[in-house]
Short mmCIF file of C-alpha atoms in Angstrom, two decimals:
data_model
loop_
_atom_site.label_atom_id
_atom_site.label_comp_id
_atom_site.label_asym_id
_atom_site.label_seq_id
_atom_site.Cartn_x
_atom_site.Cartn_y
_atom_site.Cartn_z
CA MET F 1341 -22.77 -13.53 -10.75
CA ASN F 1342 -26.14 -15.09 -12.05
CA GLN F 1343 -26.92 -11.80 -14.85
CA LYS F 1344 -30.94 -10.96 -14.25
CA PRO F 1345 -32.93 -8.56 -16.12
CA GLY F 1346 -33.37 -4.64 -14.74
CA TRP F 1347 -29.82 -4.67 -13.20
CA THR F 1348 -26.30 -3.82 -14.57
CA TYR F 1349 -23.00 -5.82 -13.83
CA ILE F 1350 -19.39 -4.16 -13.79
CA TYR F 1351 -16.51 -4.92 -12.23
CA SER F 1352 -14.87 -2.93 -10.29
CA GLU F 1353 -10.99 -2.87 -10.51
CA GLU F 1354 -11.13 -0.74 -7.05
CA LEU F 1355 -12.33 -2.94 -5.13
CA LYS F 1356 -11.39 -6.15 -7.54
CA GLN F 1357 -15.09 -8.10 -7.40
CA HIS F 1358 -18.49 -7.58 -9.92
CA ILE F 1359 -20.80 -5.31 -8.61
CA ALA F 1360 -25.17 -5.03 -9.56
CA ARG F 1361 -27.06 -2.33 -9.46
CA HIS F 1362 -30.62 -2.44 -9.20
CA ASP F 1363 -31.46 -0.08 -12.89
CA ALA F 1364 -34.83 0.86 -10.75
CA SER F 1365 -34.12 1.37 -7.30
CA GLY F 1366 -30.41 2.19 -7.91
CA TRP F 1367 -28.97 -0.33 -4.91
CA VAL F 1368 -25.90 -1.85 -5.28
CA TYR F 1369 -25.05 -5.24 -4.44
CA CYS F 1370 -21.07 -6.30 -4.14
CA GLU F 1371 -20.25 -9.89 -4.94
CA ASP F 1372 -18.92 -9.90 -0.77
CA GLY F 1373 -22.35 -9.31 0.44
CA THR F 1374 -22.08 -5.31 1.04
CA LYS F 1375 -24.76 -3.59 -0.03
CA TYR F 1376 -25.01 0.55 -1.10
CA SER F 1377 -27.73 2.59 -0.68
CA PRO F 1378 -29.38 4.78 -3.91
CA LYS F 1379 -28.74 7.81 -1.22
CA GLU F 1380 -24.29 6.15 -0.46
CA ILE F 1381 -24.44 6.13 -3.98
CA GLN F 1382 -24.66 9.71 -4.83
CA ILE F 1383 -22.23 10.60 -1.18
CA ILE F 1384 -19.74 8.55 -3.37
CA ILE F 1385 -19.51 9.93 -6.39
CA LYS F 1386 -20.09 13.47 -5.31
CA ASN F 1387 -17.42 13.05 -2.71
CA HIS F 1388 -14.67 10.91 -4.50
CA LYS F 1389 -15.82 9.81 -7.75
CA LEU F 1390 -14.98 6.38 -6.86
CA MET F 1391 -15.14 4.03 -4.22
CA SER F 1392 -12.04 4.00 -2.50
CA ALA F 1393 -11.23 0.24 -1.36
CA LYS F 1394 -10.36 1.17 2.84
CA ALA F 1395 -13.98 2.77 2.79
CA HIS F 1396 -15.54 -0.33 1.52
CA LEU F 1397 -13.41 -3.09 3.42
CA ILE F 1398 -14.23 -0.34 6.81
CA LYS F 1399 -17.79 -0.44 5.39
CA LYS F 1400 -17.90 -4.25 5.40
CA ILE F 1401 -16.61 -4.88 8.44
CA PHE F 1402 -18.97 -2.28 10.65
CA ASP F 1403 -21.89 -3.24 8.39
CA GLY F 1404 -21.84 0.22 8.27
CA GLU F 1405 -23.79 3.47 6.88
CA ILE F 1406 -21.83 6.25 4.77
CA ILE F 1407 -23.24 9.47 5.70
CA GLN F 1408 -22.35 13.28 4.63
#
């Protein structure tokens, strides 16, 4: 991933890919093209602490949205 100012980059061991979080907006973009809104990230943190690979795969396949 090209690193740009205003973004935080990490490697997710769970997802086995790099992810980038936009510092101002909170949107998260995964190397495989899947993206998460700030609201989805809050739900994940509140309920699961970490993103599971299974939930990520389902979201990616169906281009879905995580809701409570």
